[in-house]
XYZ file of C-alpha atoms in Angstrom:
367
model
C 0.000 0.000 0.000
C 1.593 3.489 -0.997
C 1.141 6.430 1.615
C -0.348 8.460 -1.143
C -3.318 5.765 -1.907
C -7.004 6.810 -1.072
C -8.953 4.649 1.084
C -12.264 4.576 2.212
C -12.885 3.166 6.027
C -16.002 1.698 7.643
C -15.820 1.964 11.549
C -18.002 0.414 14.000
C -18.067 1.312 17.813
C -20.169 -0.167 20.252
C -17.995 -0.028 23.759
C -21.112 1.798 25.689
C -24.085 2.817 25.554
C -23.249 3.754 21.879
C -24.259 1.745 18.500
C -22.478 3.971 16.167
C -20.851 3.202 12.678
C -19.242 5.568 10.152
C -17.484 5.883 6.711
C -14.132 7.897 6.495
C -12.628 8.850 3.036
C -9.082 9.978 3.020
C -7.507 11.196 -0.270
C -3.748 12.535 0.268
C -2.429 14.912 1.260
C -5.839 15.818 2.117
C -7.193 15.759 5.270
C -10.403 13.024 5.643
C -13.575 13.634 5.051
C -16.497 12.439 7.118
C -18.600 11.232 4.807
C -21.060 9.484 7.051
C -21.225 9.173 11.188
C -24.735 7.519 12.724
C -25.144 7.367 16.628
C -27.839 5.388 17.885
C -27.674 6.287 21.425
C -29.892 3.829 24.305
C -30.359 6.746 26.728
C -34.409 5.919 27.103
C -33.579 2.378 27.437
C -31.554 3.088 30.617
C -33.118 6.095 31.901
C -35.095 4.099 34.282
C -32.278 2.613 35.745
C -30.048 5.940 36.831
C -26.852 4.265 34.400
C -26.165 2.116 31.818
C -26.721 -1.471 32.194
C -24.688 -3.536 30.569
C -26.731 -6.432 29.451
C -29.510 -4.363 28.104
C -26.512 -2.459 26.709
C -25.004 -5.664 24.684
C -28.740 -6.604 23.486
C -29.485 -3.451 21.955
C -26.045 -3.265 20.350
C -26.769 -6.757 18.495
C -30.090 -5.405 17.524
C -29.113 -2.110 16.077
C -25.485 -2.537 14.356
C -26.162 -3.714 11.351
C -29.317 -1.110 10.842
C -26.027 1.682 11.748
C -24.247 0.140 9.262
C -26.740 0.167 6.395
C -27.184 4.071 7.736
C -24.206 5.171 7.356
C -23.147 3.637 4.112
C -26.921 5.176 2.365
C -25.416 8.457 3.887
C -22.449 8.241 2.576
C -24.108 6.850 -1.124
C -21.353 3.823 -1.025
C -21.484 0.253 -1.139
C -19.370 -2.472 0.800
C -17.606 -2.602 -2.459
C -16.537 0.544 -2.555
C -14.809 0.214 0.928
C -11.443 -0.455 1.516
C -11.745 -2.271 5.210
C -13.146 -2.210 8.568
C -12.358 -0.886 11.729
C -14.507 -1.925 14.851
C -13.137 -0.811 18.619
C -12.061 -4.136 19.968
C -11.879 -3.046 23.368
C -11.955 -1.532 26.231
C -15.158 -1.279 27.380
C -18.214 -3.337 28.710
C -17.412 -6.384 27.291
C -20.843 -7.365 25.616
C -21.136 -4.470 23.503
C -17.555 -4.935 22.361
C -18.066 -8.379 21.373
C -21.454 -7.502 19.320
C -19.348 -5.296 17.104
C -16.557 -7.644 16.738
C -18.648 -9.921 15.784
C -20.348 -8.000 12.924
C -16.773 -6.638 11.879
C -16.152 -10.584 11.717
C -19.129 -11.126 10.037
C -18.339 -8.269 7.450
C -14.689 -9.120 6.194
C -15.506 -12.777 5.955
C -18.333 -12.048 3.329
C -16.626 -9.294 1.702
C -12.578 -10.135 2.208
C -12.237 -6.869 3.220
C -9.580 -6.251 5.599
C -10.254 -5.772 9.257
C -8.700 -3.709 11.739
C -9.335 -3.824 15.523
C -8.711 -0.360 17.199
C -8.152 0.838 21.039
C -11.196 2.536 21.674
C -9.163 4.966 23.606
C -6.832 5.513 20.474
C -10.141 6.891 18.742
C -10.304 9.752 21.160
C -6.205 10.241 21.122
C -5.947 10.284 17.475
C -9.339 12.556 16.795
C -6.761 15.475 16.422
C -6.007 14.475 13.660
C -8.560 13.442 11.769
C -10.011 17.330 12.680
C -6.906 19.358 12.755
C -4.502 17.369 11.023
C -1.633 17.827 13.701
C 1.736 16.600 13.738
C 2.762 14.330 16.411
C 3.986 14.437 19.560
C 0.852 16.096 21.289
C -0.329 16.298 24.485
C -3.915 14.544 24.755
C -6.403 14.529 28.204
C -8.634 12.064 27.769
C -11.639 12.910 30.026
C -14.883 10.453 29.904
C -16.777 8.645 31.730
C -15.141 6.363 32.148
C -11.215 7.107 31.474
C -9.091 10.095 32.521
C -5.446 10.416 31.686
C -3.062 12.092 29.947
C -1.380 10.807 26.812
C 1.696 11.693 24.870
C 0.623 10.682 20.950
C 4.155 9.563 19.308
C 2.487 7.741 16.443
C -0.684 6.086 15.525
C 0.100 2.782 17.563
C 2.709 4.792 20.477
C 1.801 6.600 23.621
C 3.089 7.623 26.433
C 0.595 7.543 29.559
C 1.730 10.907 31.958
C -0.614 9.780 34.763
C -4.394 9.398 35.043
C -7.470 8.199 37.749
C -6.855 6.304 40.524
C -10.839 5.898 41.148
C -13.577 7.122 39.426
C -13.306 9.091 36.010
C -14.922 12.726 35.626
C -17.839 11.910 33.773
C -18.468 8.668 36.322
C -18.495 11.459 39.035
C -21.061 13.524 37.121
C -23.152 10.678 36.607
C -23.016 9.512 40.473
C -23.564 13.226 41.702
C -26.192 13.951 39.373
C -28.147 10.782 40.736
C -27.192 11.879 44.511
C -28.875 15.442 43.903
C -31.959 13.927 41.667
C -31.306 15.222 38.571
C -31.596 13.439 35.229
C -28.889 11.325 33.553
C -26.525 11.825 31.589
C -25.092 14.176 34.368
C -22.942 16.072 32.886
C -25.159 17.964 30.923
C -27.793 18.079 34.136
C -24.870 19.108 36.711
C -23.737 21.637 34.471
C -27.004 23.529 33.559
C -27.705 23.537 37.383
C -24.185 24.791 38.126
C -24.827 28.086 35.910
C -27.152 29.797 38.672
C -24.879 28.633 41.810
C -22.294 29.985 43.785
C -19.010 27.645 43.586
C -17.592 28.810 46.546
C -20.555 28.477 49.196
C -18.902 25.358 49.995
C -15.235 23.613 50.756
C -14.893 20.579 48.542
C -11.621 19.615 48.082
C -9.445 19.305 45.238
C -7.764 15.665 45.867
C -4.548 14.896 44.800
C -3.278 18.694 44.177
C -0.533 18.115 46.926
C 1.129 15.487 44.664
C 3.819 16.166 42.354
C 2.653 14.008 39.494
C -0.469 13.634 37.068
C -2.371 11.302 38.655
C -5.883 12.341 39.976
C -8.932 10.842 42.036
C -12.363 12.127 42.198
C -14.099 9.435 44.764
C -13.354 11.576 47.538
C -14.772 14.443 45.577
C -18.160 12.987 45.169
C -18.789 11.499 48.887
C -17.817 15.105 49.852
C -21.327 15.936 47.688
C -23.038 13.082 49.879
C -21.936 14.510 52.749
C -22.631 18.261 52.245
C -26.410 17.070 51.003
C -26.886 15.145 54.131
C -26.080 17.943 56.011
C -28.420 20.129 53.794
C -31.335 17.994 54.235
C -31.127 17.765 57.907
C -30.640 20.947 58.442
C -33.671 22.385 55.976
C -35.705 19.256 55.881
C -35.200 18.789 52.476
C -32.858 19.807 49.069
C -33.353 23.595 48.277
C -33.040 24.261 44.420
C -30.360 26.789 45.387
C -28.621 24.205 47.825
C -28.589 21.771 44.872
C -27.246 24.564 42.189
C -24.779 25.664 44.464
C -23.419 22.303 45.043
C -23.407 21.772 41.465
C -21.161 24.905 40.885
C -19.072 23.621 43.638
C -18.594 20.020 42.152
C -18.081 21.692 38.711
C -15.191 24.199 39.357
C -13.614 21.420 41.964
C -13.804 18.784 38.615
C -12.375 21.676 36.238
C -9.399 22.911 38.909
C -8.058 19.480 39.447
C -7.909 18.463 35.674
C -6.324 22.331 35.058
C -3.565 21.780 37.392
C -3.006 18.197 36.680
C -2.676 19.929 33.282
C -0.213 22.137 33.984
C 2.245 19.644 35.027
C 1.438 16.880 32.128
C 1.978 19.990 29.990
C 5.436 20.733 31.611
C 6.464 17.194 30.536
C 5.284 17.347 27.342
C 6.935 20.534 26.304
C 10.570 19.301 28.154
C 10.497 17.362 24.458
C 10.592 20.374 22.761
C 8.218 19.723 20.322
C 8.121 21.688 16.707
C 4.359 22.705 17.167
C 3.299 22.070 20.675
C -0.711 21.228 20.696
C -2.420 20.335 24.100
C -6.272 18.319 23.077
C -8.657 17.331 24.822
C -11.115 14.152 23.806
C -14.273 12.653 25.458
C -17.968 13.699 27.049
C -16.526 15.983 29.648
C -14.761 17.858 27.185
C -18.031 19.746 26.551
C -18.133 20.974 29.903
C -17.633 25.352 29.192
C -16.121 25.338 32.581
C -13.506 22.574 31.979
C -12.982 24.340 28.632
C -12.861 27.442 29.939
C -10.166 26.392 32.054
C -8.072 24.290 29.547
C -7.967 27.048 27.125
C -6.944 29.561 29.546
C -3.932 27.655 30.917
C -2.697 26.648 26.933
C -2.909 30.411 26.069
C -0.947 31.686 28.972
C 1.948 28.773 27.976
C 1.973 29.580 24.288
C 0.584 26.155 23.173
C -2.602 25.382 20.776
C -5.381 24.112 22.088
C -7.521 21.785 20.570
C -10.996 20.677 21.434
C -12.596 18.659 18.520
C -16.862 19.135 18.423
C -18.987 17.822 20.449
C -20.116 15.502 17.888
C -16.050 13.631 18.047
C -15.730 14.223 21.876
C -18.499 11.516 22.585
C -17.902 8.078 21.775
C -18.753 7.812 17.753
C -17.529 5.683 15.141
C -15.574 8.582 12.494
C -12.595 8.156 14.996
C -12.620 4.453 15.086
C -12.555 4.539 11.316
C -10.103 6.998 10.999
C -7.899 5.186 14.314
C -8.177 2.059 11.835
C -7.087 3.817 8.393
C -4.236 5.219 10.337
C -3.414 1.476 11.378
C -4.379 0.522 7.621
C -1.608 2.545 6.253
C 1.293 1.071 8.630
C 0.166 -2.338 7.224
C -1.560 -3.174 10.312
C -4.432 -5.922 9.684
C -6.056 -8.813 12.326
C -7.278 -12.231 11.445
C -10.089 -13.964 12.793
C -8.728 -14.059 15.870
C -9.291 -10.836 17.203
C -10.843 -10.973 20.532
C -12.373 -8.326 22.468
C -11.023 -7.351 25.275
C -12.644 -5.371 28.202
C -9.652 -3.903 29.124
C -6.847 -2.523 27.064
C -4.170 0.371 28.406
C -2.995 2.576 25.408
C 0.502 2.548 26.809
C 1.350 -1.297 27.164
C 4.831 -0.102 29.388
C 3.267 2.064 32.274
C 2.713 0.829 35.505
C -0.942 -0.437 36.055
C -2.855 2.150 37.524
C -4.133 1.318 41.294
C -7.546 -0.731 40.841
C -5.938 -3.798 38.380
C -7.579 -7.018 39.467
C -7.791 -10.370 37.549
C -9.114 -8.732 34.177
C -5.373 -7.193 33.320
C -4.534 -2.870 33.758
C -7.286 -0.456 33.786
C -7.024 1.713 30.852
C-alpha cells in the first residue's frame, strides 16, 4: 500500500451505551472527510435505571449494528464494495457491547474479504486530532470520559506515552453519580452543568484531591462522597434539598472537577513541552470535554503557555464511530491488519509499558 493511496474506512463502535458506525474517506495529502457518522444512542432504554446497564446495553447493540451500518453507508451513497476495510473498537469497554461489534466486523470481512482492523477505543479519542486538525505528532492529549481520565503523549498512531491518570472514578463517572445523589436526570454532565450556571461555587469547601502530589495522577471518589456529605447535612438541616442548595453544590462540584484536571494539566503539559516539540498542541477528547467550565479552564492555561489548544466538536468528543474509522485507516496505512482471531477485550491500556494504575484485578490494567 503506498502512503499516497485513497482509502475509504467503515468503523463500527459499540464499547457503551453507543451503537455507532461511520465511513471515512481519506484522499492525500488531504485531510479526511467524514462522509457518514450515525449514533444510535440507548439513553431511554436506561433512563429508568439511573446508568447504563450492561446487558440491556449488549442486546441493543446486536439489535441495532447492522441497521447503523446500512445508515451510514446510504449516507455516505457507497457500497461495501466501494470500501477499503473495517475498523470496529475491539476493546476496552463493557465487554458485551464490544463483542457484538466484533462480531459483525467478523461477520463483514468474511463475506466481503475486506480487511479488518481492531482499534483501542481509547486511540479513537487520542488520534481525533487528527482526523479534525490534522496535527503533527507528539501532542499532548487529556482524555476525560466517563469512564477514562489520563493524559497521553501521541508519538504515532500505535505509540503513547501515559503521563498519569485516575486512581478511582473518572470525571464523567463522578457527574453521573452526583447527578443521581442530587436527583437530577442522567446523563449528568449535561444536568450538573445547567444547574451549576445559577450557583455559587464557593458556598462550599470541597476539596481538590490529589493537588498536593507532584505528578499527574488524579482521584475524584473523595470528591463525590464530599457531595453526599454536604447534602446530608443540607437535608437535615432544611428538611429537604433547596433548588439553590442543589445549584450551588453543582457549581461547587463543577469548578472542583475543572481545577483538578487544570492543574493536573499544567504539570502533564510541563512534561510534554521538556520534548521540545516543533508545534506544541495540548487536546482534549471525550464527554466531559463539553463541559464550558472545563474548557474554559483548559484554554486559559494553553494560552498563557503559548501552546494550541484543541478541542474537537462535540459531535467527536463523545464516543462515535468517524474516529474508530479513521484510528483504523491510520493502522491501515502502517500495514496493520487482524485475522479472525481478534478478541475483544474489556480492558486494554494505550501505553502497554506504564505501571498499572491502582484498581488492576484479575481482568489485566485499567485503561
Amino acid at each position: 500500500m503506498t502512503p499516497d493511496m485513497p482509502l475509504t474506512v467503515l468503523g463500527l463502535e459499540s464499547s457503551c451505551d453507543d451503537t455507532a458506525a461511520a465511513i471515512i474517506r481519506h484522499v492525500p495529502p488531504a485531510r479526511a472527510e467524514i462522509l457518514s457518522n450515525v449514533v444510535l444512542d440507548q439513553t431511554d432504554l436506561h433512563a429508568a435505571f439511573g446508568g447504563v446497564v450492561p446487558e440491556l446495553a449488549a442486546r441493543a447493540h446486536a439489535e441495532k449494528l447492522d441497521l447503523a451500518v446500512e445508515a451510514a453507508l446510504e449516507q455516505a451513497a457507497v457500497t461495501l464494495d466501494g470500501v477499503d476495510a473495517i475498523a470496529v473498537t475491539a476493546g476496552p469497554g463493557l465487554i458485551g457491547g464490544v463483542l457484538s461489534g466484533v462480531m459483525l466486523a467478523k461477520g463483514l470481512a468474511a463475506a466481503t474479504g475486506l480487511p479488518m482492523i481492531g482499534v483501542n477505543h481509547l486511540a479513537g479519542h487520542a488520534l481525533t486530532p487528527r482526523l479534525t486538525d490534522g496535527v503533527d505528532f507528539p501532542y499532548l492529549m487529556l482524555l476525560v470520559s466517563g469512564g477514562h481520565c489520563q493524559f497521553l503523549i501521541a508519538h504515532a498512531p500505535d505509540r503513547f506515552t501515559r503521563l498519569g491518570g485516575t486512581i478511582d472514578d473518572a470525571p464523567g463517572e463522578a457527574f453521573d453519580k452526583t447527578a443521581k445523589l442530587l436527583a437530577l436526570p442522567q446523563p449528568g454532565g449535561p444536568s450538573v452543568q445547567a444547574q451549576a450556571a445559577g450557583g455559587n461555587a464557593a458556598r462550599f469547601a470541597l476539596p481538590r484531591p490529589l493537588l498536593d502530589r507532584d505528578d499527574c495522577n488524579m482521584s475524584f471518589s473523595g470528591l463525590k462522597t464530599a457531595v453526599l456529605r454536604t447534602r446530608d447535612s443540607l437535608i437535615a438541616e432544611h428538611g429537604g434539598l433547596r433548588a439553590g442548595d442543589r445549584a450551588d453544590l453543582c457549581a461547587g462540584f463543577q469548578q472542583a472537577v475543572a481545577d483538578v484536571l487544570v492543574a493536573k494539566s499544567r504539570r502533564a503539559l510541563a512534561q510534554y513541552l521538556a520534548l521540545e516539540p516543533a508545534m506544541p498542541v495540548f487536546a482534549v477528547a471525550g464527554g466531559v470535554a463539553a463541559n464550558t467550565v472545563l474548557r474554559a479552564g483548559l484554554e486559559g492555561l494553553a494560552k498563557r503557555l503559548g501552546v494550541q489548544f484543541i478541542a474537537p466538536p462535540l459531535a467527536l468528543c463523545t464516543d462515535n464511530a468517524a474516529m474508530i474509522a479513521w484510528a483504523g485507516l491510520e493502522r491501515l496505512r502502517m500495514g496493520a491488519c487482524d485475522d479472525m482471531t481478534l478478541a475483544a477485550r474489556p480492558r486494554w491500556p494505550l501505553d502497554q509499558t506504564a505501571a498499572p494504575m491502582l484498581g488492576s484485578g484479575k481482568k489485566g490494567a485499567k485503561a
